[in-house]
Amino acid sequence: MSRPADAIEALLNEGRTFPPLADFAAEALVRDREPYERAEADRLGFWEEQARALHWFEPWQEVLDWTNAPFARWFTKGKLNVSYNCIDRHVAAGRGDRVAFHWEGEPGDTRTITYAELLDEVCRTANAIRELGVGRGDRVCIYMPMIPELPVAMLACARIGAAHSVVFGGFSATAISDRTNDAEAKLLITADGGWRRGAPSMLKPIADKALTTCPTVDHALVVRRIGDDAEPVAMADGRDVWWHDIVPGQSTECPPEHMDAEDLLYLLYTSGTTGKPKGIMHTTGGYLTHAAFTHKYVFDIKPAQDVYWCAADIGWVTGHSYIVYGPLANGCTSVMYEGTPDTPRADVRGGGERAGWDKDRLWDIVERYGVTQLYTAPTAIRTFMKWGAEWPAKHDLSSLRLLGSVGEPINPEAWVWYHVHIGGERCPIVDTWWQTETGGIMISPLPGVTTTKPGSASGPLPGISAEIVDEEGNTVGVPGGGYLTLTEPWPGMLRGIWRDEDRFRETYWSRYPGRYFVGDGAKWDADGDIWLLGRVDDVMNISGHRLSTTEIESALVDHPAVAEAAVVGRADERTGQAISAFVILCGGNVPTEELRQEIRNHVGTVISPIAKPADLVLTPELPKTRSGKIMRRLLRDLAEGRDLGDTTTLADREIVESLRAAIDT
Ligand code: WTA
């Protein structure tokens, strides 16, 4: 565990409790513990009931087939289509005029997309990608900024039965080609670029570089987002096609494929403890059931009146489940925003008088659209805290009625700030714990029912079973701390790692047979509420982004001047964790500041700018045990400026002193 002990202590000593707010609870979808009891009495019956909220072309035969565990099959033989569930059925029910997305570009341009318009756009796109040779069972890689064409592309894939693999727009060419090749994708959907911090951030040149090593990709479909505001991007003859040349002319008729409940909906690559990202597999019926159910009840969604906003990026799982699939399945109106929270206000590019960099863009959006639910990450909240309460105070945030947090443990101070300065002490906060692998929220309060505590994610949702165990796999009892495990299969669970059965069994199911191993430390307090304590493996969580130490070490040794590298995650006030790298240079290289920066930037190029180490220490040696294992605990203690404790297993104790000196300079 990498949180400093005193921070955990502070979390555990946090005594404040927040009972459900009376006004909120009176109107909430769930007002008592009845669903918990119902699910407890008949877990599969409970999930079956949630699945009935969707539209099925053909009913399922069995709710869960777990005979081939850990490979689950939910709603066997049931047939449905995700895009039909997310769009057509709302239009068919007469709600075509309801807004699906209030989209706002960073420069201030906007688009309002109703469900009826979304249906037309998805059908046209589905027909276009078919024309480009994509069919049922194929994979499509998507590398896009946060523009409406991104959810449209995902839904178009789902409509024709192709699986998508979205690669976060901040990733590098190598990251795209690794993922594209692993998935053997036929098509890449991208854009010339997107707007970030007031300037174009070009994606197509990065995609072009990736495509030089992606033999399975026949075509790139390219949205024109930036156009004349940057150098024109290159279009490869015969390979690249502009979206505006092929999509608008297509028919708006595109009957949805009848997919099996267990057909692949998407792959999403995430960091594990090795250098190679895992292609997490999510399928159709169980995933959508889980995403829709959790979205509705955790955020207390009233589709006819709410304007919900998940301020994540669709490149991560949070965006998949809680910008695209959950909200649309529930027929909800969402806000979607392209840029960063501190970008020029809408009128800046038009020469408006409020030119300059404003730190209240988010609050301006909440006010203008009347946002009712806001879902964001602790790292963002801590940034807002640093900027100061005067920014939200400039705006009328009274439309908000619920706040959500996701991605990492939220420290009580940030929770309370969020509650006071954003929620006006009027909004319940749902601290939602889950993972790319779980597909949807697992541990969270239900806002009309749960008494919350700042820093605790409360308990498992109805239908979900979690337990905290010790090293040997024995439940630790209440109160007690150890490793979080999930004891029963759930509908949104990953169905495997793409083309790597062994790794799937090994990573999640081997440590405690019969239980899913989460990789997070956790604690039950005396009331039985769960407190998440961060990762217990070599996975780091930087601003809610998962990165593995090995992945970054591989990127470091990929630089010609680097002989050896060790990476640890150290605690950081704003980003949760920050990357500390210790690097030994190859003989003949002089440790200059220039080289140090070059090596840091190299990681940015190989993986993503978010993976650049915050500290990078050039050192002649690394602390190792006598058997040659790098002592990461010691590096972490050094990086966090702690006392080193027992160093008797260290082969050469002088290294510590030279490292300490190197860190200080
Ligand atoms: C961490 C993001 C504490 C955790 C949805 C998990 C959290 C990892 C919380 C998954 C939370 C996520 N409290 N920790 N509310 N939410 N985490 O796959 O360590 O990007 O294992 O999914 O984020 O990250 P991932």
XYZ file of C-alpha atoms and ligand atoms in Angstrom:
690
model
C 0.000 0.000 0.000
C 1.405 3.323 -0.924
C -0.632 5.851 1.021
C 1.397 7.173 3.886
C 0.327 5.646 7.164
C -0.652 8.999 8.667
C -3.032 9.716 5.767
C -4.746 6.388 6.327
C -4.863 7.109 10.033
C -6.574 10.422 9.318
C -9.070 8.618 7.076
C -9.822 6.043 9.685
C -10.220 8.572 12.443
C -12.588 10.612 10.346
C -15.713 10.611 12.471
C -18.304 12.755 10.672
C -21.419 11.087 9.303
C -23.987 12.464 6.874
C -27.428 10.842 7.084
C -29.563 10.990 3.920
C -30.832 14.522 3.374
C -34.538 14.604 4.153
C -35.573 16.637 1.101
C -33.567 14.418 -1.203
C -34.686 11.166 0.391
C -38.362 12.106 0.167
C -38.135 12.157 -3.645
C -35.459 9.495 -4.163
C -35.981 6.414 -6.342
C -34.793 4.232 -3.461
C -35.816 5.286 0.046
C -35.211 2.184 2.138
C -33.171 -0.994 2.287
C -35.789 -3.089 0.531
C -33.701 -3.645 -2.669
C -30.760 -4.829 -0.528
C -33.011 -7.342 1.173
C -34.571 -8.488 -2.058
C -31.165 -9.012 -3.672
C -29.900 -10.777 -0.573
C -32.814 -13.211 -0.675
C -32.552 -13.907 -4.416
C -29.496 -12.415 -6.081
C -30.089 -13.843 -9.546
C -33.793 -13.013 -9.414
C -32.812 -9.451 -8.552
C -30.511 -9.137 -11.564
C -33.101 -10.759 -13.786
C -35.521 -8.035 -12.763
C -32.929 -5.377 -13.730
C -32.384 -7.053 -17.107
C -36.124 -6.804 -17.755
C -35.777 -3.030 -17.818
C -33.983 -3.464 -21.171
C -35.430 -4.407 -24.539
C -34.704 -7.978 -25.651
C -35.412 -9.394 -29.105
C -35.406 -12.853 -27.543
C -35.559 -13.697 -23.842
C -32.725 -15.431 -22.007
C -32.873 -19.001 -20.819
C -30.665 -18.909 -17.750
C -29.757 -15.811 -15.713
C -26.234 -17.022 -14.966
C -24.216 -19.954 -16.178
C -21.191 -20.203 -13.876
C -20.358 -23.807 -14.646
C -17.241 -22.786 -16.534
C -16.017 -20.404 -13.812
C -14.286 -17.990 -13.883
C -15.823 -17.513 -17.349
C -19.340 -16.258 -16.662
C -22.271 -16.299 -19.039
C -25.157 -14.018 -18.116
C -28.628 -14.125 -19.663
C -27.748 -17.085 -21.859
C -29.201 -17.214 -25.351
C -30.903 -13.839 -24.830
C -30.746 -11.527 -27.873
C -30.562 -7.756 -27.794
C -28.814 -4.789 -29.343
C -27.105 -2.149 -27.254
C -27.652 0.726 -29.685
C -31.353 -0.223 -29.980
C -31.606 -0.096 -26.196
C -29.749 3.188 -25.986
C -31.627 4.973 -28.766
C -34.402 3.340 -30.823
C -36.627 2.301 -27.968
C -36.709 5.844 -26.566
C -37.607 7.211 -29.994
C -40.223 4.465 -30.442
C -41.740 5.475 -27.096
C -42.266 9.012 -28.390
C -39.254 10.573 -26.735
C -37.282 11.336 -29.896
C -37.274 15.057 -29.095
C -35.571 14.586 -25.759
C -31.978 15.814 -25.720
C -29.439 13.009 -25.455
C -26.383 15.285 -25.333
C -25.834 18.957 -24.712
C -22.358 18.998 -26.166
C -19.958 21.879 -25.685
C -16.663 22.215 -27.514
C -13.750 23.851 -25.809
C -13.806 26.945 -28.028
C -17.444 27.464 -27.046
C -19.189 25.906 -30.031
C -22.185 23.787 -29.026
C -24.407 21.042 -30.394
C -27.697 19.812 -29.044
C -28.415 16.257 -30.093
C -31.843 14.728 -29.540
C -32.458 10.999 -29.392
C -34.064 11.141 -32.856
C -31.012 12.909 -34.287
C -28.703 10.489 -32.539
C -30.567 7.593 -34.132
C -30.122 9.035 -37.623
C -26.452 9.813 -37.066
C -25.696 6.376 -35.620
C -27.464 4.624 -38.504
C -25.606 6.680 -41.117
C -22.307 5.985 -39.400
C -23.095 2.287 -39.068
C -23.810 2.115 -42.803
C -20.595 4.008 -43.550
C -18.369 1.725 -41.520
C -20.029 -1.284 -43.150
C -19.090 0.253 -46.480
C -15.513 0.398 -45.206
C -15.597 -3.369 -44.720
C -16.513 -3.695 -41.050
C -19.009 -6.365 -40.054
C -20.306 -8.380 -37.146
C -17.502 -9.876 -35.078
C -14.841 -7.368 -36.250
C -12.951 -4.924 -34.038
C -12.718 -1.169 -34.558
C -10.173 1.048 -32.847
C -11.396 4.532 -31.878
C -8.949 7.361 -31.106
C -10.862 10.601 -30.763
C -11.307 13.792 -28.818
C -14.473 14.351 -26.767
C -16.722 15.213 -29.697
C -20.222 13.837 -30.443
C -18.838 11.596 -33.190
C -17.104 9.551 -30.470
C -20.254 8.122 -28.810
C -21.824 7.953 -32.279
C -18.936 5.769 -33.500
C -19.222 3.483 -30.463
C -22.966 3.070 -30.923
C -22.548 2.489 -34.664
C -20.168 -0.386 -33.901
C -22.627 -1.828 -31.391
C -25.421 -1.533 -33.937
C -23.711 -3.765 -36.498
C -22.114 -6.108 -33.965
C -18.519 -4.912 -34.251
C -16.600 -4.475 -30.986
C -14.867 -1.172 -30.321
C -11.598 -0.551 -28.595
C -11.388 3.086 -27.557
C -7.864 4.382 -27.010
C -7.688 7.501 -24.827
C -6.887 10.584 -26.938
C -3.850 11.373 -24.761
C -2.063 8.149 -25.680
C 0.928 7.934 -27.980
C 1.409 6.190 -31.331
C 2.979 3.122 -29.719
C 0.052 2.761 -27.333
C -2.380 2.905 -30.276
C -0.512 0.413 -32.402
C 0.002 -2.047 -29.511
C -3.715 -2.040 -28.766
C -4.794 -2.072 -32.408
C -2.533 -4.994 -33.218
C -3.535 -6.984 -30.152
C -7.205 -6.548 -31.104
C -6.501 -6.999 -34.844
C -8.755 -4.050 -35.590
C -9.850 -3.495 -39.191
C -10.714 0.170 -38.951
C -9.426 3.168 -37.031
C -11.866 5.992 -36.364
C -10.122 9.226 -35.472
C -10.189 13.006 -35.993
C -7.706 15.559 -37.275
C -7.498 16.752 -33.664
C -9.381 18.230 -30.745
C -9.245 21.467 -28.747
C -7.257 21.474 -25.516
C -6.308 24.479 -23.413
C -7.152 26.901 -26.169
C -5.089 25.223 -28.882
C -5.542 22.389 -31.365
C -4.192 19.083 -30.116
C -3.582 17.061 -33.245
C -4.417 13.361 -33.252
C -4.170 12.357 -36.910
C -0.360 12.704 -37.119
C -0.082 10.398 -34.087
C -2.556 7.971 -35.638
C -0.558 8.057 -38.895
C 2.589 7.114 -37.054
C 0.738 4.256 -35.336
C -0.733 3.006 -38.602
C 2.697 2.429 -40.135
C 2.841 -0.668 -37.912
C -0.806 -1.811 -37.962
C -1.158 -4.319 -40.809
C -4.752 -5.314 -39.947
C -6.145 -1.791 -40.400
C -7.563 -1.234 -43.893
C -9.022 2.223 -43.385
C -9.001 5.282 -41.185
C -12.243 7.257 -40.896
C -11.391 10.833 -39.976
C -13.609 13.525 -38.448
C -12.718 17.076 -39.334
C -12.758 18.896 -36.022
C -9.905 21.388 -36.335
C -9.947 22.106 -40.052
C -8.265 25.350 -41.054
C -7.162 26.207 -37.526
C -4.057 24.039 -38.003
C -1.836 22.683 -40.740
C -3.943 20.331 -42.887
C -3.442 16.688 -41.940
C -2.212 14.128 -44.439
C -4.796 11.719 -45.889
C -3.346 8.468 -47.215
C -4.770 7.577 -50.605
C -7.000 4.522 -50.540
C -6.712 4.215 -46.770
C -8.039 7.408 -45.217
C -11.581 8.655 -45.638
C -13.106 11.868 -44.316
C -16.170 11.357 -42.135
C -17.955 14.243 -43.905
C -17.362 12.589 -47.293
C -18.859 9.234 -46.410
C -21.248 9.529 -43.446
C -23.789 12.291 -44.284
C -24.955 10.705 -47.539
C -25.782 7.344 -45.963
C -29.253 6.037 -45.325
C -30.763 6.540 -41.884
C -32.113 3.004 -42.065
C -29.889 0.461 -40.423
C -31.656 -2.426 -38.704
C -29.801 -3.371 -35.505
C -28.099 -6.766 -35.398
C -29.650 -9.207 -32.962
C -26.651 -9.862 -30.754
C -26.218 -12.655 -28.270
C -26.102 -11.513 -24.649
C -22.526 -12.804 -24.517
C -21.266 -11.270 -27.779
C -18.319 -8.928 -27.320
C -19.408 -5.285 -26.982
C -15.985 -3.785 -26.443
C -12.392 -4.158 -25.425
C -10.816 -1.593 -23.172
C -7.119 -1.852 -22.468
C -5.935 -1.153 -18.962
C -2.673 -1.404 -17.072
C -1.845 -4.520 -15.121
C 1.256 -5.417 -13.202
C 3.262 -6.297 -16.317
C 4.331 -3.984 -19.124
C 1.627 -5.246 -21.493
C -1.830 -3.678 -21.149
C -4.734 -6.093 -20.757
C -7.624 -6.082 -23.236
C -10.551 -6.203 -20.817
C -13.561 -7.865 -22.463
C -17.096 -6.652 -21.885
C -20.092 -8.322 -23.478
C -23.603 -7.217 -24.274
C -26.508 -8.191 -22.010
C -24.944 -8.329 -18.551
C -22.827 -5.237 -19.087
C -25.741 -3.077 -20.216
C -27.933 -4.379 -17.386
C -25.273 -3.453 -14.845
C -24.438 -0.050 -16.376
C -28.112 0.971 -16.677
C -29.120 -0.247 -13.210
C -26.220 1.405 -11.381
C -26.527 4.637 -13.345
C -30.207 4.946 -12.534
C -30.102 4.188 -8.830
C -26.696 5.478 -7.739
C -27.312 8.844 -9.419
C -31.076 8.782 -8.731
C -31.855 9.535 -12.365
C -35.232 11.013 -13.299
C -34.791 11.100 -17.091
C -37.619 13.532 -17.793
C -36.161 16.293 -15.649
C -32.470 15.664 -14.995
C -29.432 17.042 -16.784
C -26.671 14.669 -15.809
C -22.970 15.333 -16.333
C -20.121 12.876 -16.029
C -17.018 15.008 -16.556
C -14.722 12.056 -17.322
C -13.188 11.216 -20.700
C -14.820 8.510 -22.811
C -11.337 7.047 -23.290
C -11.633 5.536 -19.792
C -14.178 3.065 -18.513
C -16.030 5.754 -16.572
C -16.905 7.414 -19.864
C -17.970 4.127 -21.465
C -20.384 3.191 -18.683
C -21.464 6.601 -17.388
C -21.301 8.960 -20.375
C -22.395 6.572 -23.093
C -24.081 3.290 -22.184
C -25.699 3.813 -18.761
C -27.169 7.285 -19.396
C -28.413 6.481 -22.905
C -29.916 3.163 -21.816
C -31.862 5.172 -19.241
C -32.983 7.763 -21.811
C -31.235 10.475 -19.861
C -30.121 13.959 -20.950
C -26.368 14.448 -20.507
C -23.809 17.184 -20.843
C -20.625 16.323 -22.715
C -17.650 18.695 -22.729
C -14.567 18.565 -24.932
C -11.907 20.417 -22.989
C -10.204 21.078 -19.692
C -11.681 22.869 -16.650
C -9.364 25.880 -17.021
C -9.780 26.879 -20.631
C -10.808 30.127 -22.224
C -14.465 30.865 -21.754
C -16.877 30.383 -24.609
C -16.698 33.949 -25.879
C -12.914 34.264 -25.882
C -12.315 33.159 -29.427
C -14.974 35.560 -30.571
C -13.035 38.343 -28.884
C -15.356 38.612 -25.911
C -14.387 40.816 -23.045
C -13.769 38.032 -20.542
C -10.675 36.856 -22.416
C -8.122 35.003 -20.350
C -7.840 31.644 -18.700
C -10.781 30.993 -16.491
C -10.914 28.386 -13.803
C -14.688 28.337 -13.637
C -15.499 26.742 -16.957
C -17.121 23.744 -15.279
C -19.266 25.888 -12.997
C -20.280 28.044 -15.927
C -21.443 24.869 -17.718
C -23.329 23.636 -14.635
C -25.134 26.971 -14.427
C -25.934 27.336 -18.129
C -27.311 23.828 -18.631
C -28.859 23.460 -15.181
C -26.840 20.352 -14.382
C -28.508 18.205 -11.713
C -25.912 15.446 -11.150
C -22.160 15.935 -11.456
C -19.766 12.978 -11.482
C -16.030 13.692 -11.338
C -12.748 12.538 -9.786
C -11.010 13.381 -6.496
C -7.950 14.670 -8.345
C -10.166 17.235 -10.104
C -11.801 18.193 -6.822
C -8.400 18.747 -5.211
C -7.418 20.951 -8.153
C -10.594 23.020 -7.685
C -9.743 23.326 -3.989
C -6.330 24.655 -4.886
C -7.811 27.194 -7.311
C -10.130 28.382 -4.567
C -13.815 28.491 -3.678
C -14.215 31.890 -5.352
C -14.493 30.218 -8.788
C -17.596 28.106 -8.076
C -18.956 30.983 -5.977
C -19.269 33.112 -9.135
C -22.020 30.804 -10.384
C -25.490 29.691 -9.467
C -25.042 25.979 -8.787
C -28.456 25.504 -7.233
C -29.582 23.118 -9.986
C -27.214 20.473 -8.605
C -28.899 17.824 -6.473
C -26.301 15.028 -6.329
C -22.510 14.754 -6.595
C -20.408 11.716 -7.467
C -16.756 10.787 -7.103
C -14.769 8.037 -8.827
C -11.279 6.851 -9.661
C -9.390 6.859 -6.395
C -9.980 7.189 -2.686
C -11.373 10.640 -1.895
C -9.725 12.248 1.105
C -12.200 13.560 3.685
C -10.995 17.136 3.195
C -11.803 17.040 -0.533
C -15.142 15.323 0.199
C -16.151 18.056 2.616
C -15.004 20.819 0.246
C -17.055 19.247 -2.573
C -20.044 18.979 -0.237
C -19.818 22.594 0.914
C -18.572 24.562 -2.109
C -20.116 22.626 -4.974
C -23.058 20.897 -3.370
C -24.080 23.824 -1.156
C -24.506 21.242 1.657
C -27.679 20.219 -0.170
C -26.441 17.325 -2.293
C -25.655 13.767 -1.269
C -22.218 12.578 -2.387
C -21.843 9.105 -3.863
C -18.257 7.863 -3.631
C -18.354 5.065 -6.194
C -15.770 2.295 -6.182
C -15.316 0.114 -9.248
C -12.790 -0.841 -11.945
C -12.456 -1.241 -15.703
C -12.850 -4.946 -14.980
C -16.104 -4.638 -13.041
C -17.838 -2.766 -15.891
C -19.927 -0.701 -13.506
C -20.186 0.627 -9.967
C -19.864 -2.008 -7.238
C -19.454 -0.235 -3.913
C -21.292 3.030 -3.352
C -23.921 4.685 -1.226
C -27.498 4.819 -2.481
C -28.212 8.512 -2.074
C -31.661 8.297 -0.502
C -30.733 5.537 1.919
C -27.111 5.516 3.006
C -25.570 7.486 5.834
C -22.295 8.547 4.254
C -18.888 9.212 5.788
C -16.323 11.392 3.994
C -13.684 8.990 2.664
C -15.741 5.803 2.797
C -17.422 4.268 -0.272
C -20.020 2.729 2.104
C -20.962 -0.787 1.012
C -21.708 -3.077 -1.927
C -24.775 -2.200 -3.998
C -27.747 -4.575 -3.989
C -26.782 -7.712 -5.914
C -23.046 -7.259 -5.246
C -21.055 -9.236 -2.670
C -17.701 -8.010 -1.371
C -15.525 -9.255 1.424
C -12.241 -8.157 2.957
C -9.774 -10.965 3.591
C -6.322 -11.419 5.071
C -3.203 -12.769 3.374
C -4.538 -16.329 3.624
C -7.990 -15.482 2.320
C -9.851 -15.603 5.638
C -12.454 -12.934 6.116
C -11.071 -10.368 8.539
C -14.343 -9.553 10.278
C -15.728 -6.165 11.285
C -13.785 -4.030 12.005
C -10.685 -5.174 10.169
C -8.380 -4.458 7.249
C -6.922 -6.472 4.377
C -7.569 -7.149 0.713
C -10.839 -6.470 -1.064
C -12.391 -9.444 -2.873
C -15.678 -9.986 -4.707
C -17.336 -13.220 -3.751
C -20.126 -13.645 -6.304
C -20.215 -13.084 -10.074
C -21.991 -9.909 -11.221
C -23.495 -9.060 -14.631
C -21.004 -6.343 -15.678
C -17.952 -8.420 -14.828
C -15.188 -8.762 -17.388
C -15.512 -11.960 -19.377
C -11.778 -12.334 -19.803
C -8.596 -10.730 -21.067
C -8.547 -10.659 -24.865
C -6.746 -13.749 -26.104
C -5.080 -14.441 -22.765
C -7.064 -16.917 -20.688
C -4.111 -17.748 -18.476
C -3.493 -14.173 -17.534
C -7.190 -13.756 -16.705
C -7.175 -16.738 -14.341
C -3.822 -15.823 -12.891
C -4.501 -12.112 -12.288
C -7.956 -12.261 -10.777
C -8.837 -15.787 -9.704
C -5.693 -17.565 -8.528
C -4.803 -15.694 -5.377
C -7.985 -16.665 -3.541
C -9.721 -19.557 -5.311
C -13.385 -18.843 -5.925
C -12.986 -15.117 -5.306
C -12.216 -12.222 -7.606
C -9.033 -10.497 -6.429
C -9.427 -6.748 -6.777
C -5.897 -5.531 -6.051
C -7.048 -2.819 -3.614
C -6.454 -2.711 0.106
C -9.579 -2.025 2.138
C -10.873 -1.761 5.661
C -14.202 -2.398 7.347
C -14.911 0.118 10.086
C -16.896 -0.754 13.191
C -20.183 -0.092 11.333
C -19.179 -2.424 8.503
C -18.590 0.437 6.056
C -15.800 -0.045 3.520
C -12.822 2.311 3.197
C -10.662 1.816 0.109
C -6.977 2.214 0.831
C -5.357 2.193 -2.627
C -3.637 -0.445 -4.723
C -1.663 -3.262 -3.177
C 0.131 -4.307 -6.360
C 2.464 -2.581 -8.801
C -0.347 -0.613 -10.351
C -0.274 3.134 -9.692
C -3.185 5.533 -9.747
C -2.130 8.929 -11.075
C -5.043 11.392 -11.117
C -7.348 8.406 -11.418
C -5.402 6.985 -14.387
C -4.077 3.483 -14.031
C -0.448 2.932 -14.943
C 1.817 0.067 -14.022
C 5.327 0.515 -12.692
C 6.598 -2.099 -15.156
C 5.011 -0.324 -18.113
C 6.914 2.844 -17.246
C 10.122 0.976 -16.480
C 9.947 -0.597 -19.958
C 9.467 2.833 -21.516
C 12.478 4.136 -19.578
C 14.843 1.326 -20.575
C 13.635 1.800 -24.130
C 15.721 5.015 -24.153
C 19.211 4.227 -25.500
C 20.997 5.918 -22.582
C 19.133 3.972 -19.882
C 20.591 0.753 -18.482
C 18.177 0.048 -15.647
C 15.137 1.703 -14.129
C 12.880 1.328 -11.118
C 9.577 3.119 -10.714
C 7.404 3.613 -7.650
C 4.226 5.538 -6.979
C 4.606 8.045 -4.186
C 1.830 9.851 -2.390
C 0.936 13.223 -3.880
C -1.486 15.743 -2.466
C -3.175 16.643 -5.723
C -2.823 13.653 -8.032
C -3.216 10.946 -5.352
C -0.021 9.283 -6.483
C 2.889 10.605 -8.525
C 5.532 8.662 -10.427
C 9.061 8.542 -9.020
C 11.637 7.011 -11.329
C 15.176 5.931 -10.476
C 17.386 5.484 -13.492
C 20.864 4.051 -14.033
C 22.554 5.308 -17.196
C 24.525 3.122 -19.586
C 28.283 3.551 -19.334
C 29.627 6.551 -21.231
C 26.587 8.774 -20.584
C 27.023 11.883 -18.487
C 24.103 12.578 -16.110
C 23.079 16.058 -17.265
C 19.810 17.898 -16.652
C 19.211 17.838 -20.391
C 19.468 14.056 -20.548
C 17.226 13.727 -17.500
C 14.509 15.771 -19.226
C 15.014 13.861 -22.442
C 14.424 10.559 -20.649
C 11.301 11.938 -18.952
C 9.954 13.125 -22.286
C 10.733 9.770 -23.826
C 8.177 8.175 -21.493
C 5.679 10.777 -22.675
C 6.323 9.773 -26.269
C 6.229 6.035 -25.708
C 3.150 5.920 -23.465
C 1.461 9.263 -22.881
C 2.239 12.626 -21.321
C 0.270 11.462 -18.253
C 2.917 8.771 -17.710
C 5.880 11.173 -17.478
C 7.573 10.672 -14.097
C 7.083 13.598 -11.709
C 10.570 12.955 -10.321
C 13.363 11.240 -12.147
C 16.566 10.579 -10.262
C 19.723 9.582 -12.108
C 21.646 7.252 -9.860
C 24.721 5.046 -10.217
C 23.047 2.198 -8.282
C 19.662 0.915 -7.170
C 18.977 -0.561 -3.745
C 18.723 -4.314 -4.113
C 18.418 -7.281 -1.836
C 21.234 -9.773 -1.760
C 19.261 -11.890 -4.202
C 19.172 -8.951 -6.609
C 15.548 -7.831 -6.173
C 15.003 -4.080 -6.313
C 13.713 -2.854 -2.954
C 10.713 -0.822 -4.046
C 9.450 -0.276 -0.536
C 12.676 1.491 0.247
C 12.517 3.596 -2.900
C 8.973 4.566 -1.991
C 10.048 5.515 1.520
C 12.840 7.592 0.041
C 10.523 9.257 -2.462
C 8.075 10.099 0.318
C 10.840 11.328 2.589
C 10.201 8.732 5.286
C 12.459 6.982 7.725
C 13.795 3.893 6.090
C 13.230 1.419 8.892
C 14.827 -1.943 8.480
C 17.468 -2.016 5.740
C 19.313 -5.133 6.849
C 18.364 -7.067 3.724
C 19.968 -4.367 1.583
C 23.121 -5.547 -0.158
C 24.904 -2.195 -0.152
C 23.732 0.333 2.415
C 25.743 3.218 1.023
C 23.434 3.372 -1.961
C 20.708 4.784 0.243
C 22.802 7.769 1.202
C 23.775 8.544 -2.368
C 20.136 8.208 -3.435
C 18.988 10.506 -0.679
C 21.547 13.050 -1.798
C 20.378 12.699 -5.422
C 16.714 13.239 -4.423
C 17.590 16.339 -2.444
C 19.323 17.994 -5.387
C -9.333 2.942 -7.838
C -12.018 3.429 -12.653
C -11.122 4.328 -4.051
C -9.105 1.550 -7.288
C -13.545 3.332 -12.464
C -9.474 0.657 -8.452
C -11.082 3.864 -6.298
C -8.974 1.461 -9.623
C -12.397 4.367 -6.441
C -9.712 1.154 -10.900
C -13.045 4.887 -5.276
C -11.688 3.660 -8.370
N -12.365 4.835 -4.108
N -10.467 3.847 -5.115
N -14.274 5.414 -5.308
N -12.745 4.224 -7.742
N -10.671 3.450 -7.515
O -9.892 0.600 -13.864
O -7.741 1.409 -6.951
O -9.420 3.074 -14.137
O -8.858 -0.622 -8.370
O -11.526 2.222 -13.100
O -9.184 2.832 -9.250
O -9.324 2.058 -11.914
P -9.990 1.992 -13.338
